[in-house]
Short mmCIF file of C-alpha atoms and ligand atoms in Angstrom, two decimals:
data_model
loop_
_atom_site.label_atom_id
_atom_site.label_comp_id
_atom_site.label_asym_id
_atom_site.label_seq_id
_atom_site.Cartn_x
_atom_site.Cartn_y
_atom_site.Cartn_z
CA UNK A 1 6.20 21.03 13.31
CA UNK A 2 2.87 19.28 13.30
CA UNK A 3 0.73 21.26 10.69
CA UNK A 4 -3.30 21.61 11.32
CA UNK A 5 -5.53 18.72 9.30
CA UNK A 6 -6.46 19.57 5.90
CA UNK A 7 -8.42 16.96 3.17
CA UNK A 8 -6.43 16.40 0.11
CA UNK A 9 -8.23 15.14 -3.55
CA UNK A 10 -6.04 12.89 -5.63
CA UNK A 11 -7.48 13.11 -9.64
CA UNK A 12 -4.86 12.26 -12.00
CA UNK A 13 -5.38 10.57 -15.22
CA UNK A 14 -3.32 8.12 -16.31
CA UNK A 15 -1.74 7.67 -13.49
CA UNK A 16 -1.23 5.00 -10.94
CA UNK A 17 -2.90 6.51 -7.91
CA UNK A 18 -1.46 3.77 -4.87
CA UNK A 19 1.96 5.08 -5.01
CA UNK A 20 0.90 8.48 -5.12
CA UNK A 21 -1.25 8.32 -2.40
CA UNK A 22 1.13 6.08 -0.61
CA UNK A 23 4.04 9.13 -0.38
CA UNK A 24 1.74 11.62 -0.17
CA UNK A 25 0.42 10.18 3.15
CA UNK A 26 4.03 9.47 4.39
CA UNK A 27 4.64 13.36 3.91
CA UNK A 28 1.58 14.67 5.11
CA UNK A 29 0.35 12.40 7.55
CA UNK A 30 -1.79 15.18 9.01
CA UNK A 31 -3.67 15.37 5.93
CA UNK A 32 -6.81 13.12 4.78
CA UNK A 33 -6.03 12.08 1.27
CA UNK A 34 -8.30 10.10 -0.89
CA UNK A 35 -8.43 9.81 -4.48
CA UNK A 36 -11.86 11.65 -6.07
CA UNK A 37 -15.04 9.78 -6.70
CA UNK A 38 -17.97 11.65 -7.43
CA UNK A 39 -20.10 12.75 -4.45
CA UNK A 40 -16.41 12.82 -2.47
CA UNK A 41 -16.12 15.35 0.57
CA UNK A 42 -14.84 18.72 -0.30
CA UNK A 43 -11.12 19.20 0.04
CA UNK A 44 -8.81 22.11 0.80
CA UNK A 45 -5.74 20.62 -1.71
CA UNK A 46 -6.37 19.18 -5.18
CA UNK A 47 -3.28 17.15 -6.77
CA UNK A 48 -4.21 16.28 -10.34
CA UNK A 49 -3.11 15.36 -13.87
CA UNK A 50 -5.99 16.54 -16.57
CA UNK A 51 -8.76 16.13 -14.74
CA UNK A 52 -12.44 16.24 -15.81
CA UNK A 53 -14.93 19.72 -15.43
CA UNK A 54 -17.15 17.04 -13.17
CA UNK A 55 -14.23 17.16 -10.62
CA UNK A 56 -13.98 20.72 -10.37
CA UNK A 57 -17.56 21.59 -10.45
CA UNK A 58 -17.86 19.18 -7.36
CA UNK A 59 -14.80 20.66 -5.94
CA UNK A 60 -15.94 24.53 -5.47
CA UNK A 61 -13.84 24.69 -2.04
CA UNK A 62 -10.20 23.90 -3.13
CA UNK A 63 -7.63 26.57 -2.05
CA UNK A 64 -4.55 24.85 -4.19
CA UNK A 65 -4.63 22.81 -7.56
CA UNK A 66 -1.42 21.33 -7.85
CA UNK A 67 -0.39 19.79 -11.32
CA UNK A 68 1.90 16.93 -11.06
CA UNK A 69 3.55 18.24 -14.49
CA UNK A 70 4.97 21.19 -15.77
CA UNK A 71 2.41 22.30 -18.08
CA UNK A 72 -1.14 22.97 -17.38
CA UNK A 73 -2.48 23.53 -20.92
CA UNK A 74 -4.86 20.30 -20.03
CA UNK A 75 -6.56 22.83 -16.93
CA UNK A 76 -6.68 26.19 -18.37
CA UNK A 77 -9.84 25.29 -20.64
CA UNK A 78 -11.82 24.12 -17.63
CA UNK A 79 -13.74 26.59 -15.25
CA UNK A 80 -11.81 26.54 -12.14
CA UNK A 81 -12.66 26.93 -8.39
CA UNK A 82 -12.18 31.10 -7.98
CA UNK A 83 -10.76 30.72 -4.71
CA UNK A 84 -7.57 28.11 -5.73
CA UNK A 85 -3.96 29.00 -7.06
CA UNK A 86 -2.77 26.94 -9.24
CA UNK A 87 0.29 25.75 -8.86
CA UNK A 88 2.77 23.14 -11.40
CA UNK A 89 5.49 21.64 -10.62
CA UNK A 90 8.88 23.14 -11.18
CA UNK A 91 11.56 21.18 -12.66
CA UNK A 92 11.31 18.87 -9.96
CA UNK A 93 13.67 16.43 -11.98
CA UNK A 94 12.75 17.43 -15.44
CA UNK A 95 15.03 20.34 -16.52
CA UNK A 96 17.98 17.79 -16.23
CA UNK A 97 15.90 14.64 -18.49
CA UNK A 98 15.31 17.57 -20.96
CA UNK A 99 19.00 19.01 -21.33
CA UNK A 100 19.87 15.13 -21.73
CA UNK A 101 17.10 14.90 -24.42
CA UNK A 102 17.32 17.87 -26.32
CA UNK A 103 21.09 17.45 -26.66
CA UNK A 104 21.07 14.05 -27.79
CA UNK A 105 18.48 14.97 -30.34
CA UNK A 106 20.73 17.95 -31.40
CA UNK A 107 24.24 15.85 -31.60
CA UNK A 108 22.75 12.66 -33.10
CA UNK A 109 21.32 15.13 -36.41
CA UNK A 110 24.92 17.51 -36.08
CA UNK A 111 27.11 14.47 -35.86
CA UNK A 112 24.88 12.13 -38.50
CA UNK A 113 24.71 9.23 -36.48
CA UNK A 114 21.68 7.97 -38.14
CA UNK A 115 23.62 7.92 -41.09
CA UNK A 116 26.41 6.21 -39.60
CA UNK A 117 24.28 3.48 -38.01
CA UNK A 118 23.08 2.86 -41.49
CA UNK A 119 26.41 2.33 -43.11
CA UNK A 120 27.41 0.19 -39.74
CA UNK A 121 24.21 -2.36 -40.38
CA UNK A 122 25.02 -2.31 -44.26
CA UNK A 123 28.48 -3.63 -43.19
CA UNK A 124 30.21 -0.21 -44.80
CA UNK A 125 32.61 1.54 -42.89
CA UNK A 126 32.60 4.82 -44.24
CA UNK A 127 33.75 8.49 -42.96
CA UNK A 128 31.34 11.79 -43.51
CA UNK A 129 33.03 15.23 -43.70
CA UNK A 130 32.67 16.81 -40.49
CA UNK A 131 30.44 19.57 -40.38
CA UNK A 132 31.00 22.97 -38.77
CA UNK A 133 29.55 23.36 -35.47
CA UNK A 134 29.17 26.95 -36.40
CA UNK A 135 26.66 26.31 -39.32
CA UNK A 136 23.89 24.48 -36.90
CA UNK A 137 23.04 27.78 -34.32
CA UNK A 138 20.34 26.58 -31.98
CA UNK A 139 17.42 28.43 -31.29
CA UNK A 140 15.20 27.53 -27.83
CA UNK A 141 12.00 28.77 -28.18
CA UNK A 142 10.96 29.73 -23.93
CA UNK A 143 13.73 30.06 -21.55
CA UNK A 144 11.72 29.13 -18.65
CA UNK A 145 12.68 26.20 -16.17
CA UNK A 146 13.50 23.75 -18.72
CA UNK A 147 14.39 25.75 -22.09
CA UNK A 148 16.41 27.84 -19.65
CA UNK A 149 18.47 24.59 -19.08
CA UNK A 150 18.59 22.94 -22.32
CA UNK A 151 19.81 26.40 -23.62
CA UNK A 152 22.89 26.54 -21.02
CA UNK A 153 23.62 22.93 -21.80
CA UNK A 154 23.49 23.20 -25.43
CA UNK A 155 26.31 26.00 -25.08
CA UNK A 156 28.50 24.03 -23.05
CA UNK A 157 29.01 21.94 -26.42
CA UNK A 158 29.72 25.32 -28.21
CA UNK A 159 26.61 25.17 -30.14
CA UNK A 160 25.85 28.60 -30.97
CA UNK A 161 22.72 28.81 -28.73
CA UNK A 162 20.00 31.54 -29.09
CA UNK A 163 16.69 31.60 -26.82
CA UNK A 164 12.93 33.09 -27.22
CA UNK A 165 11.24 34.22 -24.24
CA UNK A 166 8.04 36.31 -23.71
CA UNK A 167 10.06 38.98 -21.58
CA UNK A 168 13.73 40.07 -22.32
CA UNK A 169 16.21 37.51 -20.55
CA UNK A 170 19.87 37.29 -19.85
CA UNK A 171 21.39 33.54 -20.08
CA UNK A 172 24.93 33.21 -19.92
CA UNK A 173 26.51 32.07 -23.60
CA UNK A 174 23.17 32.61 -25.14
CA UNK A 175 21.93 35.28 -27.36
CA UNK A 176 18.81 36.12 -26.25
CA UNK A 177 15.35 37.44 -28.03
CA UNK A 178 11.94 38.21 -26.63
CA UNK A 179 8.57 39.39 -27.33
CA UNK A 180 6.90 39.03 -31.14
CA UNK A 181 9.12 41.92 -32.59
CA UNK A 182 12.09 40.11 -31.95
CA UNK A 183 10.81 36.67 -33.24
CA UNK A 184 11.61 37.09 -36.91
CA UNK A 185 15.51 37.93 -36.39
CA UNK A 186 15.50 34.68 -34.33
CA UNK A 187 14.07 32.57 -36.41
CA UNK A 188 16.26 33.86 -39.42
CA UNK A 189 19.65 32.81 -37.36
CA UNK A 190 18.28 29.88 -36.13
CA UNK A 191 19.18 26.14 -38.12
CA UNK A 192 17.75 23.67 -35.26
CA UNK A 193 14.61 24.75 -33.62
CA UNK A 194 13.65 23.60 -30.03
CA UNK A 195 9.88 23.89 -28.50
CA UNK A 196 9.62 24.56 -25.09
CA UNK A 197 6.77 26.71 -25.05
CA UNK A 198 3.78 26.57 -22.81
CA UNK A 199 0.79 25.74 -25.25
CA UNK A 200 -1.20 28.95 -24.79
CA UNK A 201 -3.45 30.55 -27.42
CA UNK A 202 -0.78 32.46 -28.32
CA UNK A 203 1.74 29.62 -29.04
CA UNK A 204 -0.57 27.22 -30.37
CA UNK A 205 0.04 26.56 -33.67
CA UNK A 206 3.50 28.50 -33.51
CA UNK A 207 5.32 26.19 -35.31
CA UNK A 208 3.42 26.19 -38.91
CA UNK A 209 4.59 26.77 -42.51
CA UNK A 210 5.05 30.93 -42.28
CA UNK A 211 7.51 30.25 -39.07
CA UNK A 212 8.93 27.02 -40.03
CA UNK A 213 9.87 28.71 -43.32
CA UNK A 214 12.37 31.81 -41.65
CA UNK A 215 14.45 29.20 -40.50
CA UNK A 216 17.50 28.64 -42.06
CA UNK A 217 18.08 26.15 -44.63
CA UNK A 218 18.57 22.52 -43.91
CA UNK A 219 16.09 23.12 -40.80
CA UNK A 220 15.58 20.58 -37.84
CA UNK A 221 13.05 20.54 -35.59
CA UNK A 222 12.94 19.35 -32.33
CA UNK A 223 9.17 19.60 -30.96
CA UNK A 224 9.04 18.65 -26.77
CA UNK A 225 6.70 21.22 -25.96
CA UNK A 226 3.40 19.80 -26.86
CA UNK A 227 1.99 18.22 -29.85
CA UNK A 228 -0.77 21.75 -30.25
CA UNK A 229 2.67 23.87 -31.35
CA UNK A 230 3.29 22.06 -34.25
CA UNK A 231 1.25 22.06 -37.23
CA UNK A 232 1.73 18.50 -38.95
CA UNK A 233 0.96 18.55 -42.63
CA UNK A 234 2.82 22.22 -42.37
CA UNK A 235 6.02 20.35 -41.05
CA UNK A 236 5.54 17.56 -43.90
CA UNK A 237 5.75 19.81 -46.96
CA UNK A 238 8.55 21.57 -45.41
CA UNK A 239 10.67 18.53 -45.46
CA UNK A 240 9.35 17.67 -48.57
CA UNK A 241 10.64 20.49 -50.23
CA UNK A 242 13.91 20.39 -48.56
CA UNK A 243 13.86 23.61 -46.23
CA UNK A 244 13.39 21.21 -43.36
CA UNK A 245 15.73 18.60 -42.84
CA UNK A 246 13.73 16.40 -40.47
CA UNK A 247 12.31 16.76 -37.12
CA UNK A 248 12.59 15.40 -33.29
CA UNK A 249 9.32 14.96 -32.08
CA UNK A 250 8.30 13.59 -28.79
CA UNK A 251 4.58 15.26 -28.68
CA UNK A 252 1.56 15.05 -30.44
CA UNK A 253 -1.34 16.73 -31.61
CA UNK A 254 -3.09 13.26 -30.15
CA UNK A 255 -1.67 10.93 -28.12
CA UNK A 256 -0.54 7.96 -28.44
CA UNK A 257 0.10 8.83 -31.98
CA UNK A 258 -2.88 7.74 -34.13
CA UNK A 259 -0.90 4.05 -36.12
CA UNK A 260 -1.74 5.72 -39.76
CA UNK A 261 -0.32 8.40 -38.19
CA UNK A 262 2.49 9.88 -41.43
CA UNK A 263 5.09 10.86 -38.75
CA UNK A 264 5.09 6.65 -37.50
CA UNK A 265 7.36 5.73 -40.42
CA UNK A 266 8.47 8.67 -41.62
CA UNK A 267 12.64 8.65 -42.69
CA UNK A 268 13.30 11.65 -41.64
CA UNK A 269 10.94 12.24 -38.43
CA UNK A 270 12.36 10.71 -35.11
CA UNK A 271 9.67 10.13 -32.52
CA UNK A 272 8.96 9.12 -28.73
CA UNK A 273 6.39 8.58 -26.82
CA UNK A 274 6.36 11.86 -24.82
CA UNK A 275 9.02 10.61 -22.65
CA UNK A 276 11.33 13.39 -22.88
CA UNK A 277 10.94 14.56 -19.27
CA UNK A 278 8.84 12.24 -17.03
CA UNK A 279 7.09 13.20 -14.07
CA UNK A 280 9.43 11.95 -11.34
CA UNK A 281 7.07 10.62 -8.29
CA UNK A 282 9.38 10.83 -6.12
CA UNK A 283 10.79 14.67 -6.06
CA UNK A 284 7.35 15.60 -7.41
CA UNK A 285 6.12 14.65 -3.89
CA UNK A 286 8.22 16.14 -2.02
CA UNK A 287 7.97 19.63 -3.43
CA UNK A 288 3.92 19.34 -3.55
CA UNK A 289 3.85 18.63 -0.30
CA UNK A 290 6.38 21.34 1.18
CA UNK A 291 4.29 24.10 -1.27
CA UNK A 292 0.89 22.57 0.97
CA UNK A 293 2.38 22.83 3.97
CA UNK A 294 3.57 26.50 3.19
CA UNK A 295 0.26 27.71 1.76
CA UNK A 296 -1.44 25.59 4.80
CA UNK A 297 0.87 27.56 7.20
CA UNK A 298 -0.40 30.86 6.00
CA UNK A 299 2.87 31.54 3.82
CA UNK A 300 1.98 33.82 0.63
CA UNK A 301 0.94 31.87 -2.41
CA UNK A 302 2.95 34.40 -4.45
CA UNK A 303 5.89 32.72 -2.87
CA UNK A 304 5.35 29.45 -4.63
CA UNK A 305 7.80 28.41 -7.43
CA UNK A 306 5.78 27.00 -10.20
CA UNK A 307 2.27 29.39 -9.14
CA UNK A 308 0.10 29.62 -12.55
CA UNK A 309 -0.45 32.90 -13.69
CA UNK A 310 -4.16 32.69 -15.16
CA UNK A 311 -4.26 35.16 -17.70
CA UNK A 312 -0.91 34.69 -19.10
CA UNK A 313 -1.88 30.67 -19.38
CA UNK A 314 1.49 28.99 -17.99
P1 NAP B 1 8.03 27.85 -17.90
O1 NAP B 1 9.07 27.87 -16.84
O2 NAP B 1 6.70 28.46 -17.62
O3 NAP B 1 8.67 28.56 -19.19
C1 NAP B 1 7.92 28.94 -20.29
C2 NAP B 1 8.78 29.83 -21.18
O4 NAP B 1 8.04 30.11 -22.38
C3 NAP B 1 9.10 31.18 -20.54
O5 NAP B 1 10.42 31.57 -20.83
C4 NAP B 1 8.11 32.13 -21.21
O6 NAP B 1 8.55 33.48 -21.31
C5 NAP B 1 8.04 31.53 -22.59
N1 NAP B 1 6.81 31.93 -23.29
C6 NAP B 1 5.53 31.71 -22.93
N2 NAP B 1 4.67 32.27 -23.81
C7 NAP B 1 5.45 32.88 -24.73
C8 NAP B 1 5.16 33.64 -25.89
N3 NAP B 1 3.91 33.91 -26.26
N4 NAP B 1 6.20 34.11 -26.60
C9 NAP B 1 7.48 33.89 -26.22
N5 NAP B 1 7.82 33.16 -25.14
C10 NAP B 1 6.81 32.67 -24.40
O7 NAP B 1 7.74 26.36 -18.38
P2 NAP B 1 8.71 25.08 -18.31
O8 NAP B 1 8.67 24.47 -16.98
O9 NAP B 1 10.03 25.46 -18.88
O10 NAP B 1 7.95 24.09 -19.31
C11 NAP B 1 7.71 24.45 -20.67
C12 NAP B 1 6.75 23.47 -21.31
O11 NAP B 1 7.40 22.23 -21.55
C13 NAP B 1 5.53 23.07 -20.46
O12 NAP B 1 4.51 24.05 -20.53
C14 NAP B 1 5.11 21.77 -21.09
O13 NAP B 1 4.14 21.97 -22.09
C15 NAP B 1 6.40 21.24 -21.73
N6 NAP B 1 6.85 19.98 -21.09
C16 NAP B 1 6.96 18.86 -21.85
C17 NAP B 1 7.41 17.69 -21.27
C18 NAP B 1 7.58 16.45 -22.09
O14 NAP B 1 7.85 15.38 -21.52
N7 NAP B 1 7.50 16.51 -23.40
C19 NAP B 1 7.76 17.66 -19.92
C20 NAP B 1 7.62 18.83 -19.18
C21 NAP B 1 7.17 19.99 -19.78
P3 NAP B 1 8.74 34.37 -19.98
O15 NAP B 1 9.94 33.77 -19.28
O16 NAP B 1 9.03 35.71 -20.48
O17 NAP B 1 7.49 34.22 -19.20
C1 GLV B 2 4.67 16.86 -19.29
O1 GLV B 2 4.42 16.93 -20.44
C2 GLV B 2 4.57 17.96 -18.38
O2 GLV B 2 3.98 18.99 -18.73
O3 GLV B 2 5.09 17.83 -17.26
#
């Protein structure tokens, strides 16, 4: 059905805006969609990635912001058009890259392959005494979209897997925790620590010495959340004195990661380049555009997966 015109923004940074524009067209044709230059004609849709205030102080007539990533910790300081929803995308491709992440991260520290590629390039072929699944219980911090995920496909290797949410969850072979009085009994039976957290002002920081610390001992931590959880220097002394083991880290306080940066060449710190679950153009298209077309059509914005609640931050 042929939906009425409506003027789309495009105002991502960072991001190649052809191709965008290019499928966004091909799945709206009944929309106008430009990317933003100043002075630009007010639009009904916004699509961006981290825009800046200039945009949405221009932009006082947008109905929908949609985010073409899961977290919107780069909008929620800005001063945002009353009259929009805000929507991110959900999963849209990324729950799956994360599951795949996270678990490698987990098995490659359980099973000591660094270790093992070590002794292979030193021409040694050597065995390590298996270690007990049971003594590495994994603790997701948010079971939302993705944690929700990584936590079901961490059990399916018989981890023992235990999850964190804001509000009290159920999660099939997972033992589940919520809310801040239930925090301290998860860190305390929790060896490998995964960040999935929205960054809010209530998780920033979250991951500093005090928390770090109730973990048990012989830590890891596996940080794909962003970089604002984690607090650096706290992480550092942690390994150095032996609590932590080392650390997964594939997001930074700033990125790219500064090149004196400690956590570069670090032996026990693995990094990547916040690749851990990409935006995927494709899929991230199609489900901004079918949300448009709903909200265009008149359909509820509370019936959009992935709508922003404001005052909770995520
Ligand atoms: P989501 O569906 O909104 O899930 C967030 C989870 O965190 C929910 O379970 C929520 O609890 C919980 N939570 C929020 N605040 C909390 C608090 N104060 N205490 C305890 N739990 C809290 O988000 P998502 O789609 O899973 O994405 C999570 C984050 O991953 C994003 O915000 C983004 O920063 C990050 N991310 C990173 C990459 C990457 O490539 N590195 C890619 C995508 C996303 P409730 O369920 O009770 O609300
Ligand atoms: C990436 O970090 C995202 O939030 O989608």
């Amino acid at each position: 059905m042929a939906v009425a015109p409506m003027r789309i923004t495009f105002c991502c940074t960072d991001t190649k805006a052809q191709p965008w524009l290019e499928g966004l067209r091909a799945a709206l044709p009944n929309a106008t969609i430009e990317q933003w230059t100043a002075g630009a004609n007010l639009a009904d849709y916004a699509v961006v990635w981290a825009p800046p205030q200039a945009f949405f102080d221009e932009q006082v007539a947008l109905k929908g912001i949609f985010n073409i990533g899961a977290g919107v910790d780069a909008l929620m300081g800005l001063r945002l058009p009353a009259t929009a929803a805000v929507v991110r995308l959900d999963d849209a491709g990324m729950s799956v890259q994360m599951a795949e992440y996270v678990c490698h991260a987990v098995i490659r520290h359980f099973r000591e392959f660094d270790a093992y590629e070590a002794d292979v390039s030193a021409g040694k072929w050597s065995y390590r005494k298996p270690r007990l699944r049971s003594d590495f219980p994994v603790g997701v911090m948010g079971l939302g979209v993705l944690g929700e995920r990584v936590a079901r496909a961490l059990a399916q290797f018989d981890f023992p897997t235990l999850g964190w949410s804001r509000s009290p969850k159920t999660v099939d072979g997972v033992r589940c925790f919520s809310g801040q009085a239930e925090f301290a009994d998860f860190l305390a039976m929790t060896r490998v620590l995964v960040c999935l957290l929205p960054l809010t002002p209530e998780t920033q920081d979250i991951l500093r010495r005090d928390t770090l610390a109730q973990l048990l001992p012989g830590a890891y931590v596996i940080n794909v959340a962003r970089g604002g959880h984690l607090v650096d220097d706290d992480l550092l002394a942690l390994i150095a004195s032996g609590h932590v083991a080392g650390a997964t880290l594939d997001v930074f306080r700033v990125e790219p990661l500064p090149a004196a940066h400690p956590f570069w060449h670090h032996p026990k710190i693995t990094i990547t380049p916040h690749t851990s679950a990409r935006t995927l153009r494709e899929e991230s298209i199609a489900q901004i555009a079918r949300k448009i077309r709903a909200l265009h059509e008149g359909e509820p914005v509370t019936g959009l997966a992935g709508l922003v609640d404001l005052k909770k931050g995520y």
